[in-house]
JSON list of C-alpha atoms in Angstrom, two decimals:
[
{"chain": "A", "resi": 8, "resn": "PRO", "atom": "CA", "xyz": [-8.26, -5.20, -23.50]},
{"chain": "A", "resi": 9, "resn": "VAL", "atom": "CA", "xyz": [-9.27, -5.33, -19.22]},
{"chain": "A", "resi": 10, "resn": "LYS", "atom": "CA", "xyz": [-9.67, -2.38, -17.23]},
{"chain": "A", "resi": 11, "resn": "PHE", "atom": "CA", "xyz": [-8.16, -1.25, -14.29]},
{"chain": "A", "resi": 12, "resn": "SER", "atom": "CA", "xyz": [-9.64, 0.49, -11.06]},
{"chain": "A", "resi": 13, "resn": "SER", "atom": "CA", "xyz": [-9.20, 4.06, -10.97]},
{"chain": "A", "resi": 14, "resn": "ASN", "atom": "CA", "xyz": [-8.92, 3.30, -7.54]},
{"chain": "A", "resi": 15, "resn": "SER", "atom": "CA", "xyz": [-5.60, 2.82, -5.48]},
{"chain": "A", "resi": 16, "resn": "THR", "atom": "CA", "xyz": [-7.51, 1.02, -2.41]},
{"chain": "A", "resi": 17, "resn": "PRO", "atom": "CA", "xyz": [-10.88, -0.78, -2.89]},
{"chain": "A", "resi": 18, "resn": "GLU", "atom": "CA", "xyz": [-13.63, -0.51, 0.32]},
{"chain": "A", "resi": 19, "resn": "ILE", "atom": "CA", "xyz": [-14.30, -2.97, 2.77]},
{"chain": "A", "resi": 20, "resn": "GLY", "atom": "CA", "xyz": [-17.39, -4.84, 1.89]},
{"chain": "A", "resi": 21, "resn": "SER", "atom": "CA", "xyz": [-17.17, -4.02, -2.17]},
{"chain": "A", "resi": 22, "resn": "MET", "atom": "CA", "xyz": [-17.95, -6.69, -4.40]},
{"chain": "A", "resi": 23, "resn": "CYS", "atom": "CA", "xyz": [-15.30, -8.60, -6.10]},
{"chain": "A", "resi": 24, "resn": "ILE", "atom": "CA", "xyz": [-15.60, -11.47, -8.61]},
{"chain": "A", "resi": 25, "resn": "ALA", "atom": "CA", "xyz": [-12.32, -13.79, -8.71]},
{"chain": "A", "resi": 26, "resn": "ILE", "atom": "CA", "xyz": [-12.18, -15.71, -12.21]},
{"chain": "A", "resi": 27, "resn": "GLY", "atom": "CA", "xyz": [-10.21, -18.31, -13.48]},
{"chain": "A", "resi": 28, "resn": "ASN", "atom": "CA", "xyz": [-9.92, -22.24, -14.08]},
{"chain": "A", "resi": 29, "resn": "ALA", "atom": "CA", "xyz": [-10.62, -24.06, -10.61]},
{"chain": "A", "resi": 30, "resn": "LEU", "atom": "CA", "xyz": [-7.79, -27.03, -9.91]},
{"chain": "A", "resi": 31, "resn": "ALA", "atom": "CA", "xyz": [-6.61, -26.16, -13.18]},
{"chain": "A", "resi": 32, "resn": "GLU", "atom": "CA", "xyz": [-9.84, -28.17, -13.97]},
{"chain": "A", "resi": 33, "resn": "PHE", "atom": "CA", "xyz": [-13.27, -26.13, -13.94]},
{"chain": "A", "resi": 34, "resn": "GLN", "atom": "CA", "xyz": [-12.84, -23.62, -16.74]},
{"chain": "A", "resi": 35, "resn": "ASN", "atom": "CA", "xyz": [-13.96, -20.67, -16.96]},
{"chain": "A", "resi": 36, "resn": "THR", "atom": "CA", "xyz": [-14.76, -20.48, -12.88]},
{"chain": "A", "resi": 37, "resn": "LEU", "atom": "CA", "xyz": [-16.34, -17.38, -11.30]},
{"chain": "A", "resi": 38, "resn": "THR", "atom": "CA", "xyz": [-17.43, -16.43, -8.21]},
{"chain": "A", "resi": 39, "resn": "LEU", "atom": "CA", "xyz": [-18.39, -13.53, -6.16]},
{"chain": "A", "resi": 40, "resn": "TRP", "atom": "CA", "xyz": [-18.30, -12.36, -2.58]},
{"chain": "A", "resi": 41, "resn": "VAL", "atom": "CA", "xyz": [-16.77, -9.41, -0.53]},
{"chain": "A", "resi": 42, "resn": "ILE", "atom": "CA", "xyz": [-13.23, -7.49, 0.51]},
{"chain": "A", "resi": 43, "resn": "SER", "atom": "CA", "xyz": [-12.73, -8.00, 3.71]},
{"chain": "A", "resi": 44, "resn": "GLY", "atom": "CA", "xyz": [-9.98, -7.55, 4.72]},
{"chain": "A", "resi": 45, "resn": "LEU", "atom": "CA", "xyz": [-7.31, -4.34, 3.47]},
{"chain": "A", "resi": 46, "resn": "ASP", "atom": "CA", "xyz": [-3.33, -4.12, 4.20]},
{"chain": "A", "resi": 47, "resn": "ARG", "atom": "CA", "xyz": [-2.68, -8.06, 4.93]},
{"chain": "A", "resi": 48, "resn": "LYS", "atom": "CA", "xyz": [0.06, -9.44, 5.29]},
{"chain": "A", "resi": 49, "resn": "ILE", "atom": "CA", "xyz": [1.15, -13.02, 4.82]},
{"chain": "A", "resi": 50, "resn": "GLU", "atom": "CA", "xyz": [3.94, -15.78, 4.67]},
{"chain": "A", "resi": 51, "resn": "ALA", "atom": "CA", "xyz": [3.06, -17.85, 1.50]},
{"chain": "A", "resi": 52, "resn": "ALA", "atom": "CA", "xyz": [4.72, -21.06, 0.39]},
{"chain": "A", "resi": 53, "resn": "THR", "atom": "CA", "xyz": [4.85, -23.41, -2.06]},
{"chain": "A", "resi": 54, "resn": "GLU", "atom": "CA", "xyz": [6.67, -26.61, -2.57]},
{"chain": "A", "resi": 55, "resn": "ASN", "atom": "CA", "xyz": [9.92, -25.14, -3.70]},
{"chain": "A", "resi": 56, "resn": "SER", "atom": "CA", "xyz": [9.54, -21.49, -1.39]},
{"chain": "A", "resi": 57, "resn": "GLN", "atom": "CA", "xyz": [8.68, -19.07, 0.32]},
{"chain": "A", "resi": 58, "resn": "GLU", "atom": "CA", "xyz": [8.28, -15.30, 0.12]},
{"chain": "A", "resi": 59, "resn": "LEU", "atom": "CA", "xyz": [6.07, -12.79, 2.75]},
{"chain": "A", "resi": 60, "resn": "LEU", "atom": "CA", "xyz": [3.47, -10.57, 0.96]},
{"chain": "A", "resi": 61, "resn": "THR", "atom": "CA", "xyz": [2.39, -7.47, 2.39]},
{"chain": "A", "resi": 62, "resn": "GLY", "atom": "CA", "xyz": [-0.40, -5.02, 1.29]},
{"chain": "A", "resi": 63, "resn": "LEU", "atom": "CA", "xyz": [-2.53, -7.51, -0.09]},
{"chain": "A", "resi": 64, "resn": "LEU", "atom": "CA", "xyz": [-6.70, -7.22, -0.31]},
{"chain": "A", "resi": 65, "resn": "GLN", "atom": "CA", "xyz": [-8.42, -10.28, 1.87]},
{"chain": "A", "resi": 66, "resn": "THR", "atom": "CA", "xyz": [-11.51, -11.67, 0.26]},
{"chain": "A", "resi": 67, "resn": "ASP", "atom": "CA", "xyz": [-13.78, -14.74, 0.85]},
{"chain": "A", "resi": 68, "resn": "ALA", "atom": "CA", "xyz": [-14.36, -15.04, -3.04]},
{"chain": "A", "resi": 69, "resn": "ALA", "atom": "CA", "xyz": [-13.11, -18.87, -3.74]},
{"chain": "A", "resi": 70, "resn": "ILE", "atom": "CA", "xyz": [-10.09, -18.60, -4.72]},
{"chain": "A", "resi": 71, "resn": "ASN", "atom": "CA", "xyz": [-8.34, -21.92, -5.59]},
{"chain": "A", "resi": 72, "resn": "PRO", "atom": "CA", "xyz": [-5.75, -23.48, -7.53]},
{"chain": "A", "resi": 73, "resn": "GLY", "atom": "CA", "xyz": [-6.15, -23.13, -11.05]},
{"chain": "A", "resi": 74, "resn": "ASN", "atom": "CA", "xyz": [-7.60, -19.20, -10.55]},
{"chain": "A", "resi": 75, "resn": "SER", "atom": "CA", "xyz": [-4.39, -17.69, -8.73]},
{"chain": "A", "resi": 76, "resn": "TRP", "atom": "CA", "xyz": [-2.34, -15.05, -10.57]},
{"chain": "A", "resi": 77, "resn": "TRP", "atom": "CA", "xyz": [-6.02, -14.91, -12.79]},
{"chain": "A", "resi": 78, "resn": "PRO", "atom": "CA", "xyz": [-8.00, -11.33, -12.30]},
{"chain": "A", "resi": 79, "resn": "LEU", "atom": "CA", "xyz": [-10.16, -10.22, -8.84]},
{"chain": "A", "resi": 80, "resn": "VAL", "atom": "CA", "xyz": [-12.68, -7.44, -10.72]},
{"chain": "A", "resi": 81, "resn": "ASN", "atom": "CA", "xyz": [-15.23, -5.47, -9.26]},
{"chain": "A", "resi": 82, "resn": "LEU", "atom": "CA", "xyz": [-19.08, -5.50, -10.24]},
{"chain": "A", "resi": 83, "resn": "SER", "atom": "CA", "xyz": [-17.94, -2.87, -13.05]},
{"chain": "A", "resi": 84, "resn": "TRP", "atom": "CA", "xyz": [-15.83, -5.26, -14.75]},
{"chain": "A", "resi": 85, "resn": "GLU", "atom": "CA", "xyz": [-12.18, -3.01, -13.73]},
{"chain": "A", "resi": 86, "resn": "VAL", "atom": "CA", "xyz": [-8.97, -5.10, -12.39]},
{"chain": "A", "resi": 87, "resn": "VAL", "atom": "CA", "xyz": [-8.69, -4.72, -8.75]},
{"chain": "A", "resi": 88, "resn": "GLY", "atom": "CA", "xyz": [-6.15, -6.95, -7.76]},
{"chain": "A", "resi": 89, "resn": "ILE", "atom": "CA", "xyz": [-4.51, -10.34, -8.77]},
{"chain": "A", "resi": 90, "resn": "ASN", "atom": "CA", "xyz": [-5.16, -13.44, -7.40]},
{"chain": "A", "resi": 91, "resn": "THR", "atom": "CA", "xyz": [-2.33, -15.10, -5.12]},
{"chain": "A", "resi": 92, "resn": "ALA", "atom": "CA", "xyz": [-2.75, -16.96, -2.21]},
{"chain": "A", "resi": 93, "resn": "ILE", "atom": "CA", "xyz": [-4.97, -18.72, 0.16]},
{"chain": "A", "resi": 94, "resn": "ALA", "atom": "CA", "xyz": [-4.88, -19.54, 3.70]},
{"chain": "A", "resi": 95, "resn": "ALA", "atom": "CA", "xyz": [-5.30, -23.08, 3.87]},
{"chain": "A", "resi": 96, "resn": "TRP", "atom": "CA", "xyz": [-6.37, -24.15, 6.99]},
{"chain": "A", "resi": 97, "resn": "ALA", "atom": "CA", "xyz": [-9.08, -21.23, 6.97]},
{"chain": "A", "resi": 98, "resn": "ASN", "atom": "CA", "xyz": [-12.69, -21.58, 4.65]},
{"chain": "A", "resi": 99, "resn": "GLY", "atom": "CA", "xyz": [-13.09, -19.59, 2.01]},
{"chain": "A", "resi": 100, "resn": "LEU", "atom": "CA", "xyz": [-9.70, -16.69, 2.72]},
{"chain": "A", "resi": 101, "resn": "GLY", "atom": "CA", "xyz": [-7.93, -15.74, 0.02]},
{"chain": "A", "resi": 102, "resn": "PHE", "atom": "CA", "xyz": [-5.85, -12.74, -0.67]},
{"chain": "A", "resi": 103, "resn": "ALA", "atom": "CA", "xyz": [-4.82, -10.61, -3.62]},
{"chain": "A", "resi": 104, "resn": "ILE", "atom": "CA", "xyz": [-2.06, -8.47, -5.11]},
{"chain": "A", "resi": 105, "resn": "PRO", "atom": "CA", "xyz": [-3.89, -5.22, -5.55]},
{"chain": "A", "resi": 106, "resn": "LEU", "atom": "CA", "xyz": [-3.96, -3.62, -8.32]},
{"chain": "A", "resi": 107, "resn": "SER", "atom": "CA", "xyz": [-4.76, -0.42, -10.11]},
{"chain": "A", "resi": 108, "resn": "GLN", "atom": "CA", "xyz": [-4.67, 1.70, -13.54]},
{"chain": "A", "resi": 109, "resn": "ASN", "atom": "CA", "xyz": [-2.03, 4.11, -11.43]},
{"chain": "A", "resi": 110, "resn": "GLU", "atom": "CA", "xyz": [0.02, 1.15, -10.26]},
{"chain": "A", "resi": 111, "resn": "VAL", "atom": "CA", "xyz": [-0.07, -0.58, -14.39]},
{"chain": "A", "resi": 112, "resn": "ASP", "atom": "CA", "xyz": [0.82, 3.21, -15.41]},
{"chain": "A", "resi": 113, "resn": "TYR", "atom": "CA", "xyz": [3.61, 3.24, -12.64]},
{"chain": "A", "resi": 114, "resn": "ILE", "atom": "CA", "xyz": [5.14, -0.34, -13.83]},
{"chain": "A", "resi": 115, "resn": "MET", "atom": "CA", "xyz": [5.12, 0.38, -17.77]},
{"chain": "A", "resi": 116, "resn": "ASN", "atom": "CA", "xyz": [7.05, 4.38, -16.88]},
{"chain": "A", "resi": 117, "resn": "SER", "atom": "CA", "xyz": [9.79, 2.91, -14.47]},
{"chain": "A", "resi": 118, "resn": "ILE", "atom": "CA", "xyz": [10.22, 0.03, -17.25]},
{"chain": "A", "resi": 119, "resn": "GLN", "atom": "CA", "xyz": [10.55, 2.41, -19.94]},
{"chain": "A", "resi": 120, "resn": "LYS", "atom": "CA", "xyz": [13.12, 4.63, -17.63]},
{"chain": "A", "resi": 121, "resn": "PHE", "atom": "CA", "xyz": [14.87, 2.33, -15.77]},
{"chain": "A", "resi": 122, "resn": "GLY", "atom": "CA", "xyz": [14.72, -1.03, -17.70]},
{"chain": "A", "resi": 123, "resn": "LYS", "atom": "CA", "xyz": [13.11, -2.48, -14.53]},
{"chain": "A", "resi": 124, "resn": "ILE", "atom": "CA", "xyz": [10.95, -1.76, -11.92]},
{"chain": "A", "resi": 125, "resn": "LYS", "atom": "CA", "xyz": [12.10, 0.81, -9.28]},
{"chain": "A", "resi": 126, "resn": "ARG", "atom": "CA", "xyz": [10.39, 1.71, -5.70]},
{"chain": "A", "resi": 127, "resn": "ALA", "atom": "CA", "xyz": [11.37, 4.45, -4.03]},
{"chain": "A", "resi": 128, "resn": "TYR", "atom": "CA", "xyz": [12.11, 4.24, -0.36]},
{"chain": "A", "resi": 129, "resn": "LEU", "atom": "CA", "xyz": [11.82, 6.86, 3.06]},
{"chain": "A", "resi": 130, "resn": "GLY", "atom": "CA", "xyz": [13.16, 4.80, 5.54]},
{"chain": "A", "resi": 131, "resn": "ILE", "atom": "CA", "xyz": [10.79, 5.40, 8.36]},
{"chain": "A", "resi": 132, "resn": "LYS", "atom": "CA", "xyz": [8.86, 3.05, 10.73]},
{"chain": "A", "resi": 133, "resn": "TYR", "atom": "CA", "xyz": [5.69, 4.46, 11.71]},
{"chain": "A", "resi": 134, "resn": "THR", "atom": "CA", "xyz": [2.15, 4.06, 12.68]},
{"chain": "A", "resi": 135, "resn": "SER", "atom": "CA", "xyz": [-1.53, 5.81, 11.64]},
{"chain": "A", "resi": 136, "resn": "LEU", "atom": "CA", "xyz": [-2.52, 7.21, 14.45]},
{"chain": "A", "resi": 137, "resn": "THR", "atom": "CA", "xyz": [-5.35, 6.13, 16.44]},
{"chain": "A", "resi": 138, "resn": "LYS", "atom": "CA", "xyz": [-7.34, 8.41, 18.39]},
{"chain": "A", "resi": 139, "resn": "SER", "atom": "CA", "xyz": [-6.06, 6.51, 21.67]},
{"chain": "A", "resi": 140, "resn": "LEU", "atom": "CA", "xyz": [-2.89, 7.47, 20.70]},
{"chain": "A", "resi": 141, "resn": "ALA", "atom": "CA", "xyz": [-3.48, 10.78, 19.27]},
{"chain": "A", "resi": 142, "resn": "ASP", "atom": "CA", "xyz": [-5.52, 11.81, 22.85]},
{"chain": "A", "resi": 143, "resn": "GLN", "atom": "CA", "xyz": [-2.62, 10.17, 24.24]},
{"chain": "A", "resi": 144, "resn": "LEU", "atom": "CA", "xyz": [-0.39, 12.90, 22.28]},
{"chain": "A", "resi": 145, "resn": "LYS", "atom": "CA", "xyz": [-2.47, 15.22, 23.07]},
{"chain": "A", "resi": 146, "resn": "ILE", "atom": "CA", "xyz": [-3.24, 15.78, 18.75]},
{"chain": "A", "resi": 147, "resn": "ASN", "atom": "CA", "xyz": [-6.48, 16.53, 17.95]},
{"chain": "A", "resi": 148, "resn": "THR", "atom": "CA", "xyz": [-6.78, 14.20, 15.00]},
{"chain": "A", "resi": 149, "resn": "SER", "atom": "CA", "xyz": [-6.22, 10.28, 14.40]},
{"chain": "A", "resi": 150, "resn": "TYR", "atom": "CA", "xyz": [-5.22, 10.39, 10.48]},
{"chain": "A", "resi": 151, "resn": "TRP", "atom": "CA", "xyz": [-1.53, 11.58, 10.41]},
{"chain": "A", "resi": 152, "resn": "GLU", "atom": "CA", "xyz": [0.90, 9.59, 10.08]},
{"chain": "A", "resi": 153, "resn": "TYR", "atom": "CA", "xyz": [3.00, 9.11, 13.71]},
{"chain": "A", "resi": 154, "resn": "ILE", "atom": "CA", "xyz": [7.16, 7.76, 13.86]},
{"chain": "A", "resi": 155, "resn": "TRP", "atom": "CA", "xyz": [8.15, 5.65, 16.49]},
{"chain": "A", "resi": 156, "resn": "GLU", "atom": "CA", "xyz": [10.78, 5.98, 18.71]},
{"chain": "A", "resi": 157, "resn": "ASN", "atom": "CA", "xyz": [14.26, 5.03, 17.25]},
{"chain": "A", "resi": 158, "resn": "GLY", "atom": "CA", "xyz": [11.77, 5.16, 13.72]},
{"chain": "A", "resi": 159, "resn": "ILE", "atom": "CA", "xyz": [14.55, 6.61, 11.74]},
{"chain": "A", "resi": 160, "resn": "VAL", "atom": "CA", "xyz": [16.32, 3.92, 9.45]},
{"chain": "A", "resi": 161, "resn": "ALA", "atom": "CA", "xyz": [20.04, 5.10, 10.07]},
{"chain": "A", "resi": 162, "resn": "ASN", "atom": "CA", "xyz": [21.48, 6.86, 6.50]},
{"chain": "A", "resi": 163, "resn": "SER", "atom": "CA", "xyz": [18.04, 7.32, 5.30]},
{"chain": "A", "resi": 164, "resn": "PRO", "atom": "CA", "xyz": [16.48, 10.06, 2.97]},
{"chain": "A", "resi": 165, "resn": "ALA", "atom": "CA", "xyz": [14.30, 10.48, 6.29]},
{"chain": "A", "resi": 166, "resn": "GLU", "atom": "CA", "xyz": [17.69, 10.71, 8.33]},
{"chain": "A", "resi": 167, "resn": "LYS", "atom": "CA", "xyz": [19.43, 13.45, 5.69]},
{"chain": "A", "resi": 168, "resn": "ALA", "atom": "CA", "xyz": [16.26, 15.22, 5.62]},
{"chain": "A", "resi": 169, "resn": "TRP", "atom": "CA", "xyz": [15.87, 15.45, 9.53]},
{"chain": "A", "resi": 170, "resn": "LEU", "atom": "CA", "xyz": [13.30, 14.10, 10.19]},
{"chain": "A", "resi": 171, "resn": "LYS", "atom": "CA", "xyz": [13.19, 12.89, 13.94]},
{"chain": "A", "resi": 172, "resn": "ALA", "atom": "CA", "xyz": [11.68, 10.29, 15.69]},
{"chain": "A", "resi": 173, "resn": "ASN", "atom": "CA", "xyz": [7.46, 10.84, 17.28]},
{"chain": "A", "resi": 174, "resn": "ASP", "atom": "CA", "xyz": [7.43, 13.41, 14.36]},
{"chain": "A", "resi": 175, "resn": "VAL", "atom": "CA", "xyz": [3.98, 13.67, 12.98]},
{"chain": "A", "resi": 176, "resn": "ILE", "atom": "CA", "xyz": [3.68, 13.61, 8.82]},
{"chain": "A", "resi": 177, "resn": "ILE", "atom": "CA", "xyz": [1.02, 15.86, 8.35]},
{"chain": "A", "resi": 178, "resn": "GLU", "atom": "CA", "xyz": [0.90, 16.33, 4.48]},
{"chain": "A", "resi": 179, "resn": "VAL", "atom": "CA", "xyz": [2.83, 15.06, 1.43]},
{"chain": "A", "resi": 180, "resn": "ASP", "atom": "CA", "xyz": [3.15, 17.34, -1.58]},
{"chain": "A", "resi": 181, "resn": "TRP", "atom": "CA", "xyz": [0.29, 19.24, -0.14]},
{"chain": "A", "resi": 182, "resn": "ASN", "atom": "CA", "xyz": [-1.49, 16.95, 0.26]},
{"chain": "A", "resi": 183, "resn": "LYS", "atom": "CA", "xyz": [-3.45, 16.21, 3.85]},
{"chain": "A", "resi": 184, "resn": "LEU", "atom": "CA", "xyz": [-3.32, 12.81, 5.27]},
{"chain": "A", "resi": 185, "resn": "ASP", "atom": "CA", "xyz": [-6.70, 11.99, 5.80]},
{"chain": "A", "resi": 186, "resn": "LYS", "atom": "CA", "xyz": [-8.54, 9.78, 3.90]},
{"chain": "A", "resi": 187, "resn": "THR", "atom": "CA", "xyz": [-4.92, 8.48, 2.13]},
{"chain": "A", "resi": 188, "resn": "GLY", "atom": "CA", "xyz": [-2.07, 7.53, 3.85]},
{"chain": "A", "resi": 189, "resn": "LEU", "atom": "CA", "xyz": [1.51, 8.15, 3.51]},
{"chain": "A", "resi": 190, "resn": "LYS", "atom": "CA", "xyz": [2.82, 4.89, 2.05]},
{"chain": "A", "resi": 191, "resn": "ASP", "atom": "CA", "xyz": [-0.20, 5.58, -1.35]},
{"chain": "A", "resi": 192, "resn": "TYR", "atom": "CA", "xyz": [1.75, 9.11, -1.54]},
{"chain": "A", "resi": 193, "resn": "ILE", "atom": "CA", "xyz": [5.24, 7.04, -1.36]},
{"chain": "A", "resi": 194, "resn": "LYS", "atom": "CA", "xyz": [4.10, 3.96, -4.17]},
{"chain": "A", "resi": 195, "resn": "ASN", "atom": "CA", "xyz": [4.15, 5.53, -7.16]},
{"chain": "A", "resi": 196, "resn": "LYS", "atom": "CA", "xyz": [6.79, 7.97, -6.80]},
{"chain": "A", "resi": 197, "resn": "PHE", "atom": "CA", "xyz": [10.40, 7.18, -8.52]},
{"chain": "A", "resi": 198, "resn": "PRO", "atom": "CA", "xyz": [13.80, 6.49, -6.23]},
{"chain": "A", "resi": 199, "resn": "TRP", "atom": "CA", "xyz": [15.51, 10.34, -6.48]},
{"chain": "A", "resi": 200, "resn": "ASP", "atom": "CA", "xyz": [12.08, 12.08, -6.42]},
{"chain": "A", "resi": 201, "resn": "THR", "atom": "CA", "xyz": [11.74, 14.91, -3.88]},
{"chain": "A", "resi": 202, "resn": "ILE", "atom": "CA", "xyz": [8.47, 15.36, -1.66]},
{"chain": "A", "resi": 203, "resn": "LYS", "atom": "CA", "xyz": [7.81, 18.36, -0.06]},
{"chain": "A", "resi": 204, "resn": "ILE", "atom": "CA", "xyz": [6.37, 17.50, 3.58]},
{"chain": "A", "resi": 205, "resn": "LYS", "atom": "CA", "xyz": [5.05, 19.02, 6.53]},
{"chain": "A", "resi": 206, "resn": "VAL", "atom": "CA", "xyz": [5.22, 17.72, 9.70]},
{"chain": "A", "resi": 207, "resn": "LEU", "atom": "CA", "xyz": [4.01, 18.66, 13.39]},
{"chain": "A", "resi": 208, "resn": "ARG", "atom": "CA", "xyz": [7.51, 18.65, 15.82]},
{"chain": "A", "resi": 209, "resn": "ASN", "atom": "CA", "xyz": [7.19, 19.26, 19.73]},
{"chain": "A", "resi": 210, "resn": "TRP", "atom": "CA", "xyz": [3.71, 21.99, 18.65]},
{"chain": "A", "resi": 211, "resn": "ASN", "atom": "CA", "xyz": [5.54, 23.84, 15.67]},
{"chain": "A", "resi": 212, "resn": "THR", "atom": "CA", "xyz": [4.83, 22.77, 11.93]},
{"chain": "A", "resi": 213, "resn": "ILE", "atom": "CA", "xyz": [8.06, 22.45, 9.66]},
{"chain": "A", "resi": 214, "resn": "ASP", "atom": "CA", "xyz": [7.74, 22.41, 5.94]},
{"chain": "A", "resi": 215, "resn": "MET", "atom": "CA", "xyz": [10.94, 20.08, 4.25]},
{"chain": "A", "resi": 216, "resn": "ASP", "atom": "CA", "xyz": [12.12, 19.01, 1.27]},
{"chain": "A", "resi": 217, "resn": "LEU", "atom": "CA", "xyz": [12.69, 14.94, 1.19]},
{"chain": "A", "resi": 218, "resn": "ILE", "atom": "CA", "xyz": [14.79, 12.99, -1.70]},
{"chain": "A", "resi": 219, "resn": "LEU", "atom": "CA", "xyz": [13.63, 9.54, -2.08]},
{"chain": "A", "resi": 220, "resn": "GLY", "atom": "CA", "xyz": [15.64, 6.21, -1.75]},
{"chain": "A", "resi": 221, "resn": "GLU", "atom": "CA", "xyz": [16.13, 3.51, -3.90]},
{"chain": "A", "resi": 222, "resn": "ILE", "atom": "CA", "xyz": [14.89, 0.23, -2.33]}
]
């Protein structure tokens, strides 16, 4: 059986190997290069459909029709993603859906619990603080998540928990949002799970419980 990486997100510059039957003609093709970008968003199209894909790994390993939907692995032969799409107008620019052991466990647990894959929902529009935005807000960090003006979705779990625009989310379940972002804590939670969050509002910190909804 294949092994999956324990890391939810590979690092930019880490080596990766794409495997598959390129062009459905050249069987067992292997191509090597690096992860060149993270969290990419593209519109992928076939002759009959079009779909918005988000959170993708970008790689310059050669992905072609035939090795799409085959694994993208690291140098420890652990699966880190599933080859998915290419930028047809570019040279050597491909995209993979990230996949880790945590994600596989979540999918299996969700199917066992609900009979299908369910995703939790928070209901905010936010951005990770950049240094310039942190300086503008006079906040001495660039790691927390800042909720936009008009960033609370109506009737969402965030609104019901009294989160407000311009709040800065500091912690989730007592974990500081430094190297790991908010979405990485939420993505393996089930709908109706309760999370504890700490926010900075008007120079005061507030702790609150939030019951996640369902997408």
